[in-house]
Coordinates of C-alpha atoms in Angstrom, one line a residue:
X1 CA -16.3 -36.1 57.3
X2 CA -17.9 -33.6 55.2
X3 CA -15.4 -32.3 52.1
X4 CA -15.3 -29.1 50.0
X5 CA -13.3 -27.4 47.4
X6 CA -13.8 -24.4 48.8
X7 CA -14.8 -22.9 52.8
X8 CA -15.2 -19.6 53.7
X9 CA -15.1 -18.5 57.6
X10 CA -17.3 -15.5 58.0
X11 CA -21.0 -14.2 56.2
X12 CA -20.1 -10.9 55.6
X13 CA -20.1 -9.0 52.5
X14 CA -16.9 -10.7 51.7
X15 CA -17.9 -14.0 52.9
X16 CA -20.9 -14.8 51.2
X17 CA -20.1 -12.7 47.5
X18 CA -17.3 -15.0 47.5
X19 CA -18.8 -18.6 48.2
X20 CA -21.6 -17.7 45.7
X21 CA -18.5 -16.6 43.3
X22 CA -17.2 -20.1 44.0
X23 CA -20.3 -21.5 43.6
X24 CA -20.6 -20.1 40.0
X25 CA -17.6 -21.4 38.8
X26 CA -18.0 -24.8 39.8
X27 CA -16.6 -25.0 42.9
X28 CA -18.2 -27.4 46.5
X29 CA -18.2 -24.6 48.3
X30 CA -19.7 -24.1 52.1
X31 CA -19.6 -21.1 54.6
X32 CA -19.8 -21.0 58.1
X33 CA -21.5 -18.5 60.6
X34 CA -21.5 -18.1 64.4
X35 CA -24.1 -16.5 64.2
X36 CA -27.8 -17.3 63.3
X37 CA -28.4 -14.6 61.0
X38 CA -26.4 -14.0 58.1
X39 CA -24.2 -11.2 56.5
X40 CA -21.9 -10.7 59.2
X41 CA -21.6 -6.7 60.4
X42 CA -22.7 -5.0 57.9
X43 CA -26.2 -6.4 57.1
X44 CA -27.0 -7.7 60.8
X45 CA -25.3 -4.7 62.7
X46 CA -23.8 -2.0 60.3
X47 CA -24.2 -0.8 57.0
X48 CA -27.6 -2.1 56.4
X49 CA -29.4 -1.1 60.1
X50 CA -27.6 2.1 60.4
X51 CA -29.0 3.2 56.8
X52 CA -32.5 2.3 57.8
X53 CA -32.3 4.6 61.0
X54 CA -30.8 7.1 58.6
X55 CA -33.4 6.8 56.2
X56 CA -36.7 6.7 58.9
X57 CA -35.1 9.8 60.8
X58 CA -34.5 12.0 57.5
X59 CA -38.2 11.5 56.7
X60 CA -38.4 12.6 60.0
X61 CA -36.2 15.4 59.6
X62 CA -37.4 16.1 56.0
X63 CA -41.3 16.7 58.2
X64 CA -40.1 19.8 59.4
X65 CA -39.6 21.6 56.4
X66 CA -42.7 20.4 54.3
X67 CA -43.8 24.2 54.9
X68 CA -41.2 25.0 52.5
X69 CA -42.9 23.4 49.4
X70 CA -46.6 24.4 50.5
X71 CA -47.5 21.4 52.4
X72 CA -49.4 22.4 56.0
X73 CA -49.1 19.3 58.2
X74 CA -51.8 19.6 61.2
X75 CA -51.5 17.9 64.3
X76 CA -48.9 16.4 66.3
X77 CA -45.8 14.5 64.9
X78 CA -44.5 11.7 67.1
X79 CA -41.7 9.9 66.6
X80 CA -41.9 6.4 67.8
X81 CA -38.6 5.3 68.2
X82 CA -39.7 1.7 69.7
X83 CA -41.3 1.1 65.8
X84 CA -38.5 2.9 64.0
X85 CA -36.1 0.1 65.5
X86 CA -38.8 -2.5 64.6
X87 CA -38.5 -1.3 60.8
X88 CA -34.8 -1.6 61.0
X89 CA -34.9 -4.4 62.7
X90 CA -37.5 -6.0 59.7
X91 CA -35.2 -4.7 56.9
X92 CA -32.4 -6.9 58.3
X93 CA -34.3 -9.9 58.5
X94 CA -35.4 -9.5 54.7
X95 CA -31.6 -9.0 54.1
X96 CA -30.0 -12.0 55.9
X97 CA -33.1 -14.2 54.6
X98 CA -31.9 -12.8 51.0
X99 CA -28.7 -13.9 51.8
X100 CA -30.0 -17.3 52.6
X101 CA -32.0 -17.8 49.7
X102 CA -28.9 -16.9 47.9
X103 CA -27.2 -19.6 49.3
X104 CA -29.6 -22.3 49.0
X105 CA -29.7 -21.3 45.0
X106 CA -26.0 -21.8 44.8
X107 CA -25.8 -24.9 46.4
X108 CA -23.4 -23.5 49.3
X109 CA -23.7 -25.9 52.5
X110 CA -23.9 -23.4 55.5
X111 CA -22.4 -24.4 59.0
X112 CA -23.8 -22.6 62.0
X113 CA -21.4 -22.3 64.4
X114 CA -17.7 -20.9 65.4
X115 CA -15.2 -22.0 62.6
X116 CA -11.5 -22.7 63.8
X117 CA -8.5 -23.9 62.4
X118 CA -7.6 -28.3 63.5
X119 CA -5.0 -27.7 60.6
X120 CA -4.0 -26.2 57.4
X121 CA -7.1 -28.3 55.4
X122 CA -9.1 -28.7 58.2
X123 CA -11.7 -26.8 60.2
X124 CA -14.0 -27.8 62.9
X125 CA -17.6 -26.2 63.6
X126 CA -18.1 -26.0 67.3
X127 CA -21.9 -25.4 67.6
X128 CA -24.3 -23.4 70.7
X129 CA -25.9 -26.5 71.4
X130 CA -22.0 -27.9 72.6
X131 CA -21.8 -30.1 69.6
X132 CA -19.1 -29.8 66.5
X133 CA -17.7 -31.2 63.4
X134 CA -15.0 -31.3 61.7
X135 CA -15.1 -30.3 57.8
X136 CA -12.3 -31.0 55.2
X137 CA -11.2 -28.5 52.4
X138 CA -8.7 -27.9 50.0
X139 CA -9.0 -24.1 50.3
X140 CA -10.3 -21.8 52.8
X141 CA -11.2 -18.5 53.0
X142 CA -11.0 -16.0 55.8
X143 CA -13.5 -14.0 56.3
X144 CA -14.6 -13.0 59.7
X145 CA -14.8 -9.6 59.8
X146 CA -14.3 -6.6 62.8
X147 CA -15.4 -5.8 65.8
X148 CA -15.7 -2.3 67.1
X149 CA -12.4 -1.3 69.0
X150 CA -12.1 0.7 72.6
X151 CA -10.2 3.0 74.0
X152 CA -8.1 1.1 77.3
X153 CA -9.3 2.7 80.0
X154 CA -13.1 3.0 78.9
X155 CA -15.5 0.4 80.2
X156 CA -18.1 -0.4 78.0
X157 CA -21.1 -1.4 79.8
X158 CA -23.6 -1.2 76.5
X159 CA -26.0 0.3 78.1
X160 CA -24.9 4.3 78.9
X161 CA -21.6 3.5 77.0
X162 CA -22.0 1.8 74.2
X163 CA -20.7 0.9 70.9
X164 CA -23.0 1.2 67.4
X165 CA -24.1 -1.8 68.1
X166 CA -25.8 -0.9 71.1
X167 CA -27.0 2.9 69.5
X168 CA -28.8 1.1 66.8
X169 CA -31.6 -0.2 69.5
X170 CA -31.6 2.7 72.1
X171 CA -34.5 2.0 74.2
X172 CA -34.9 6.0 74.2
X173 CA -33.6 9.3 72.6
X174 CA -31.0 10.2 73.9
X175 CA -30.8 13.6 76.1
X176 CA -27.8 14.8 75.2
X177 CA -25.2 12.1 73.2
X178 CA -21.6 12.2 73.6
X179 CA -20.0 10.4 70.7
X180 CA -16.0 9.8 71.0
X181 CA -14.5 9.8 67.8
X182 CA -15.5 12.1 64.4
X183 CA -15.4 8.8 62.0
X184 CA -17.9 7.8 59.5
X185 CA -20.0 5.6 61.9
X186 CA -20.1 8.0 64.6
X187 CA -20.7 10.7 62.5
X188 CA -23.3 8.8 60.7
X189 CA -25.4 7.8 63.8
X190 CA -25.0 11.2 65.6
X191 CA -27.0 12.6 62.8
X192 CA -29.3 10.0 63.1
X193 CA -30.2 10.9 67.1
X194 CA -29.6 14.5 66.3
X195 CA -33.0 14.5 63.9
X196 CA -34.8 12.5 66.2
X197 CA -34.1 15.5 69.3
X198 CA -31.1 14.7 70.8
X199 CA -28.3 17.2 71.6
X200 CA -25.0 15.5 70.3
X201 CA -21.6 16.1 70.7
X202 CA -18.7 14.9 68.7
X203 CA -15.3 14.4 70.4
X204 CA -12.7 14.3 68.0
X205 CA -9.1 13.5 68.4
X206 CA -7.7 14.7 65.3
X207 CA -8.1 18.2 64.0
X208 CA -11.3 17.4 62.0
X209 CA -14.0 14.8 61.4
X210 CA -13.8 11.9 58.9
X211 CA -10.2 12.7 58.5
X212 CA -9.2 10.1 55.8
X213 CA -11.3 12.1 53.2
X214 CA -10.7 14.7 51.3
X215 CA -9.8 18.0 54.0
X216 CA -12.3 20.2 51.8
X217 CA -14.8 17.4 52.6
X218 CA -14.3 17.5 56.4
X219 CA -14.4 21.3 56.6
X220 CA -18.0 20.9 54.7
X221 CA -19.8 18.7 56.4
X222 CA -18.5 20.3 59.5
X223 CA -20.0 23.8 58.2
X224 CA -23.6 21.9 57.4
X225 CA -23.7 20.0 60.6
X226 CA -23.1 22.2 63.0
X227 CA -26.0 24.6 61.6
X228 CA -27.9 21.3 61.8
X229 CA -27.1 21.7 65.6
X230 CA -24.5 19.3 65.6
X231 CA -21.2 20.0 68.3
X232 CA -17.7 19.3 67.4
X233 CA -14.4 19.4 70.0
X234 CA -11.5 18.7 67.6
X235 CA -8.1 18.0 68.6
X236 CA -9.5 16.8 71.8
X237 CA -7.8 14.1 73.3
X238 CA -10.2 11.7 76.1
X239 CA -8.9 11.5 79.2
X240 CA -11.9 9.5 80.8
X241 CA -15.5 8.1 80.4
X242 CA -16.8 7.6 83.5
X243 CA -20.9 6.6 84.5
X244 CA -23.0 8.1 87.6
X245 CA -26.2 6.3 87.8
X246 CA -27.8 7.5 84.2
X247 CA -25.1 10.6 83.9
X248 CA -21.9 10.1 81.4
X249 CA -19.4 12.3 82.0
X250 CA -16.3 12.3 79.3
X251 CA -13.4 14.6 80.1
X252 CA -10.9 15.8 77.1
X253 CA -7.8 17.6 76.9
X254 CA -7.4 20.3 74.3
X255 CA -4.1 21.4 72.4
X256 CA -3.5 23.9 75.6
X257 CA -3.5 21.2 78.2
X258 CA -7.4 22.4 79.3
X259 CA -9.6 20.0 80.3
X260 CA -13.0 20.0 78.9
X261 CA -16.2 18.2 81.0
X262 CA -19.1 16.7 78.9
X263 CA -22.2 15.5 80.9
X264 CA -24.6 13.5 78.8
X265 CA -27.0 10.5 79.2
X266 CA -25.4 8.2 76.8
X267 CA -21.5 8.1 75.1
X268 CA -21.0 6.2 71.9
X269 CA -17.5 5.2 71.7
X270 CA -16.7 5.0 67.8
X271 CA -12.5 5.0 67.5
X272 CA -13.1 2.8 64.8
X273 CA -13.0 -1.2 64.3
X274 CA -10.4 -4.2 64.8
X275 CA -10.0 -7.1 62.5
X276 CA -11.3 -10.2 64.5
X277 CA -10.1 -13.4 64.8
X278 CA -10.9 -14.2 68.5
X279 CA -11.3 -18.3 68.2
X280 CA -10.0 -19.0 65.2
X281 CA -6.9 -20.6 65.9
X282 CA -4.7 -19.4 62.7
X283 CA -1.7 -20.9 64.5
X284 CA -3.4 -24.1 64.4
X285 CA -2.7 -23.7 60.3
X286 CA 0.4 -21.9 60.6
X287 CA -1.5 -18.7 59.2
X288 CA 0.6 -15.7 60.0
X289 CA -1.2 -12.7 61.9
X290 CA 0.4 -9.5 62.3
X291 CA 1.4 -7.5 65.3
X292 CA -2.1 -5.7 64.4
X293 CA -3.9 -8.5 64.6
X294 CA -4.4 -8.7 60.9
X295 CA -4.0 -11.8 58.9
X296 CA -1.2 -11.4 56.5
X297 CA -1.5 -11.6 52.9
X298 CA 0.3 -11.2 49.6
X299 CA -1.0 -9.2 46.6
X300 CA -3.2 -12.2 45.6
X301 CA -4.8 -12.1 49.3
X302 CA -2.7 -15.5 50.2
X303 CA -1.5 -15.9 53.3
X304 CA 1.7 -17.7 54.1
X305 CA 0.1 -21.1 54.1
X306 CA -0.5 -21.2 50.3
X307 CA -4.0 -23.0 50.5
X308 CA -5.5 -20.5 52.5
X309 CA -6.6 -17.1 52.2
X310 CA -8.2 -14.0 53.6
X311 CA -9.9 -10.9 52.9
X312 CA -12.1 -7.6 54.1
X313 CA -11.8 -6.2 57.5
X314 CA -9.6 -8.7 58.5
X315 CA -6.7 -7.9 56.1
X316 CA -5.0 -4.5 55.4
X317 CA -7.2 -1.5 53.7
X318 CA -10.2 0.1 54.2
X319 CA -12.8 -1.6 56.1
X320 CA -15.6 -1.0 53.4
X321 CA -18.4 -4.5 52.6
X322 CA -17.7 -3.2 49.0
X323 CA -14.1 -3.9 49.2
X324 CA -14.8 -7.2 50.9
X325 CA -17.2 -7.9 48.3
X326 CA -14.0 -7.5 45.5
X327 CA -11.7 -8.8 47.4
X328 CA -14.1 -12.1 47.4
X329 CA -14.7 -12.2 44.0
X330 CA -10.7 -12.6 43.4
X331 CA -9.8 -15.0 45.5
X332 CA -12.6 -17.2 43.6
X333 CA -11.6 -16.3 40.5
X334 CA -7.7 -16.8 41.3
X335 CA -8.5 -20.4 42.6
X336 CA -10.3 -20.8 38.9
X337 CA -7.2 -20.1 37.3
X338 CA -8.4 -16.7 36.1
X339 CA -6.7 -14.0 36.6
X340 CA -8.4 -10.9 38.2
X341 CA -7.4 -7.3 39.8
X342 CA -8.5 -5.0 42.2
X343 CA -7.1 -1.3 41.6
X344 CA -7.7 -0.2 45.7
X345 CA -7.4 3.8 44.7
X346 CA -10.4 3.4 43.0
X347 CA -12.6 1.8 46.1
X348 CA -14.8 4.2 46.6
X349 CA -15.5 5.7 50.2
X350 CA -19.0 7.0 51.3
X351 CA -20.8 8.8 54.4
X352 CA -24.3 8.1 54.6
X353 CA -25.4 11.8 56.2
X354 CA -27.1 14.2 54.3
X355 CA -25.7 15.5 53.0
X356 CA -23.9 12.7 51.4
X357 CA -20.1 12.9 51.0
X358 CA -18.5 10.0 48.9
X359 CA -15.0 10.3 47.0
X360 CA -12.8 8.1 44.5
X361 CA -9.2 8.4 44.3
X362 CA -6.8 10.7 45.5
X363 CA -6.9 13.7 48.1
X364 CA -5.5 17.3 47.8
X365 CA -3.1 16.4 50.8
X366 CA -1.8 13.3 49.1
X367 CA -1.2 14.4 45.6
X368 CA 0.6 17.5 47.7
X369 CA 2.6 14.5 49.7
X370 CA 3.4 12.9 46.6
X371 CA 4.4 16.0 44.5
X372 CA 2.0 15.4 41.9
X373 CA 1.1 18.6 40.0
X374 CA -2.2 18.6 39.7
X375 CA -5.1 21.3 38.8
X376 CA -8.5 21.4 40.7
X377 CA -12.2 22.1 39.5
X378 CA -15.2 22.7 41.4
X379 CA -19.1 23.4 41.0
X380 CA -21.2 24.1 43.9
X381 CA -24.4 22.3 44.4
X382 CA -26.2 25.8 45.5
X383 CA -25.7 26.7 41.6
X384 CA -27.6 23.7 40.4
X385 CA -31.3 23.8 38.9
X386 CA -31.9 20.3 40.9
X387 CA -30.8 21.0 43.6
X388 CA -32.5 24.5 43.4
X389 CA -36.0 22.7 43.0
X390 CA -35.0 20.2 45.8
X391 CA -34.0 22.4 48.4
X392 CA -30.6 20.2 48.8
X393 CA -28.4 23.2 47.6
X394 CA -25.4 22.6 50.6
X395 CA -21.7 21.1 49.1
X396 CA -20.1 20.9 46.4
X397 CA -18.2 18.8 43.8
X398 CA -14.5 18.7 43.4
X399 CA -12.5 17.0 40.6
X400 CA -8.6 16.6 40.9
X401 CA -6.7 16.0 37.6
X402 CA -3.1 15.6 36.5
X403 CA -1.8 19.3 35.4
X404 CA -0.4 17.5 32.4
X405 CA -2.1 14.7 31.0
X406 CA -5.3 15.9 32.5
X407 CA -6.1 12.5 33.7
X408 CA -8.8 12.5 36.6
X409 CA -7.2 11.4 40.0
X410 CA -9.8 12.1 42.7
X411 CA -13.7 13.3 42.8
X412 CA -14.7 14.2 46.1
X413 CA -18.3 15.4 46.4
X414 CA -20.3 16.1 49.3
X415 CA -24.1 16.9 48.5
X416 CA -28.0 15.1 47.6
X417 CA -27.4 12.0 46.1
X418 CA -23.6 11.8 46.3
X419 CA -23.6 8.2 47.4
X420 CA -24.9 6.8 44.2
X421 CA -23.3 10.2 42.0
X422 CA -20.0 8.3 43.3
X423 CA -19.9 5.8 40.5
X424 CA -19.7 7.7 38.0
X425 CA -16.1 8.9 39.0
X426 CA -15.4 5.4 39.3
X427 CA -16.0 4.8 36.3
X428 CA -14.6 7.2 34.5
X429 CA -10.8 6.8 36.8
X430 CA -11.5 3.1 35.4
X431 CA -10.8 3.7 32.4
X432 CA -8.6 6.6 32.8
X433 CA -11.2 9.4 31.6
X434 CA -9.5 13.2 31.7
X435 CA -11.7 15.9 33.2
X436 CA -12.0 16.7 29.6
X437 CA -13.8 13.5 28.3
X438 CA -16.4 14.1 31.4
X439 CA -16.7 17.4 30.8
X440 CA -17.8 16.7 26.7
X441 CA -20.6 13.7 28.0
X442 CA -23.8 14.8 28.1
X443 CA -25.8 14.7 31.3
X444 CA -29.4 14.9 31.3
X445 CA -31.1 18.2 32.7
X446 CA -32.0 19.1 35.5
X447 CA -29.9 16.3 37.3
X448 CA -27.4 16.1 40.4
X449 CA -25.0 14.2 38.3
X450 CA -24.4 17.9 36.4
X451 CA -22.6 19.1 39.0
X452 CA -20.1 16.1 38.1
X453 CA -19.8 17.9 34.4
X454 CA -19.4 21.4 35.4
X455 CA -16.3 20.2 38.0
X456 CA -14.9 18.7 35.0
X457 CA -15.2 21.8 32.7
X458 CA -13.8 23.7 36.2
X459 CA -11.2 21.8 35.9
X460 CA -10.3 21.6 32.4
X461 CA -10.1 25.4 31.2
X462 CA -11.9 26.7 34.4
X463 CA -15.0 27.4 32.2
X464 CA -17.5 25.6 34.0
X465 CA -20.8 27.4 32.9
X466 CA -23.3 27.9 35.7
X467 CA -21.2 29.4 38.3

């Protein structure tokens, strides 16, 4: 029987940052993946795919307004979604063979096959081929991850109703796309097929899309969408998604009891994910699982059988690789003796559109909840030399500080470049920075990150100086 110090169930973000932690600090580590490829969701059939698309239709989109900076393209332009998908499809192959490479350099043994609990130190491999094994450990990590969740009374066929999965390797463009649910991956992939020609509609149960950000944010990105041709039915409850041949139909109920009809050729349900832990027999090791379906964990991501632990989607928080990837990194460093710490207001959230909209931090509603006083500074992108030059002049930056101590609580930005502008908040919130101490650092000129300065002189005295 094969022994470790350290096994980790699940390739994801969290999975494999942590065994090559483990790896680093001396630990016999291994991992194991049901799956031939690694990475788990987010390089095989989330984050990294979905960027891709995003990235091969905004050249796309990007095409049509060459005109703009003097550039005459003759001829037709075809988009050849078959290729497109190809690309993606090439891009997470280079990722997941990374990832492997990364694990042969560490020295982390990797199990193909479905890991499940025999017992609290033990876990057996069970393998396509109908073979399995049984490894030994003294610690092991859970790490396996979400699956997209449904709505009861939907039938998912994945082929006219589908799930992101499914809409990252459409065979066509969709006709007319009915997405269910205004999240980020929904949101996200809508734009995607909305560049490439499709008409897409957005149905939204609550009274605005990606409603765990900032309100100001939603209202935004709303604004820039739906001139980009984008449709939106908020506070629209579905009542039913039903399939006729190659005809969707999803019917929703809005706040006045009327029922709307949407006809389309394809429906993307996107009502968000579900920690998974379908065959892994927790129970088997006494590990506790919530009414949820979460496993349970303490503050130092232990569950209630003290040798075992768990992290990303599968525990409580935001299901983010980057907070998988932290969360990782602890538990290695805890089982080193070391003692590390994850400050979860300061994971940062991020919607890959474009524009971009990423925040740090705290919201305008929940400082409001939480009766923090609090003063607000703004800049607008539209007043920005780079932006300007660019022809990315929609959103905004907003910083939130403490009316008192002027400490920075939450950046929210939506505009060119805000997914990478992002860390900089984070930084600064790190270490406690005012909007005063951003305001006085100098950023170069002419650069997006400016906007970040002028929010913070908004907010200081309200003497930001371009606007």
């Amino acid at each position: 029987m094969s022994q470790f110090d350290v096994t980790i169930i699940g390739s994801g973000p969290g999975g494999y940052v942590s065994a090559i932690r483990c790896a680093q600090l001396g630990f016999k580590t291994a991992i194991i993946e049901k799956y031939a490829s690694l990475g788990g969701t987010c390089l095989n059939v989330g984050c990294i795919p979905s960027k891709a698309l995003l990235a091969s239709s905004h050249h796309y989109e990007e095409l049509q307004h060459f005109a703009d900076h003097g550039i005459e393209v003759s001829g037709d332009v075809k988009i050849n979604l078959e290729k497109m998908i190809a690309r993606k499809q090439a891009v997470v192959d280079q990722t997941s063979g990374g990832v492997k490479y990364l694990m042969d350099k560490n020295k982390i043994t990797v199990f193909e096959g479905l890991g499940s609990f025999e017992d609290a130190t033990h876990v057996k491999v069970s393998k396509k081929d109908g073979s399995s094994e049984v490894i030994e450990s003294k610690y092991i990590i859970i790490a396996t991850g979400s699956k997209p969740s449904n709505l009861p009374f939907i039938k998912l066929d994945k082929e006219r109703v589908i799930t992101s999965t499914e809409a990252l390797k459409l065979p066509e463009v969709p006709k007319h796309l009915v997405i269910i649910g205004g999240g980020v991956i929904g949101i996200e992939l809508g734009q995607v097929y909305l560049r490439l020609g499709a008409q897409v509609s957005v149905v939204e149960y609550m009274d605005r899309i990606v409603p765990g950000m900032d309100s100001s944010l939603s209202k935004e990105l709303t604004k820039v969408l739906k001139k980009q041709g984008m449709k939106f039915y908020v506070s629209h409850k579905v009542q039913s998604v039903e399939r006729n041949g190659d005809v969707v139909t999803v019917k929703a109920e809005n706040t006045k009891g009327e029922i709307i009809s949407l006809e389309g050729d394809y429906s993307l349900v996107s009502v968000g994910r579900r920690p998974y832990t379908d065959g892994l027999n927790a129970d088997k090791a006494g590990v506790k699982i919530t009414d949820r379906g979460m496993v349970e964990v303490n503050n130092h991501l232990q569950t209630n059988v003290s040798n075992i632990y768990a992290i990303g989607d599968v525990i409580r928080g935001a299901m983010l690789a980057h907070k998988a990837e932290e969360e990782g990194t602890m538990v290695a460093e805890i089982l080193a003796g070391q003692k590390p710490h994850i400050d979860y207001n300061l994971i940062p959230g991020v919607v890959y559109t474009w524009p971009e909209v990423a925040a740090v931090g705290k919201t305008e509603e929940q400082l409001k909840e939480e009766g923090v006083t609090y003063k607000s500074g703004s800049f607008p992108f539209k007043a920005l030399g780079r932006a300007r030059a660019g022809g990315d002049t929609d959103g905004f930056v907003k910083i939130l500080a403490d009316a008192k101590t002027d400490e920075v609580l939450g950046v929210h930005m939506i505009g060119a470049r805000c997914a990478d502008l992002i860390a900089e908040a984070v930084t600064a919130m790190e270490f406690r920075a005012s909007a005063e101490d951003i305001s006085r650092m100098s950023h170069a000129h002419p650069t997006f990150a400016e906007a970040i300065k002028e929010a913070a002189l908004a907010a200081t005295d309200n003497r930001a100086l371009h606007v």
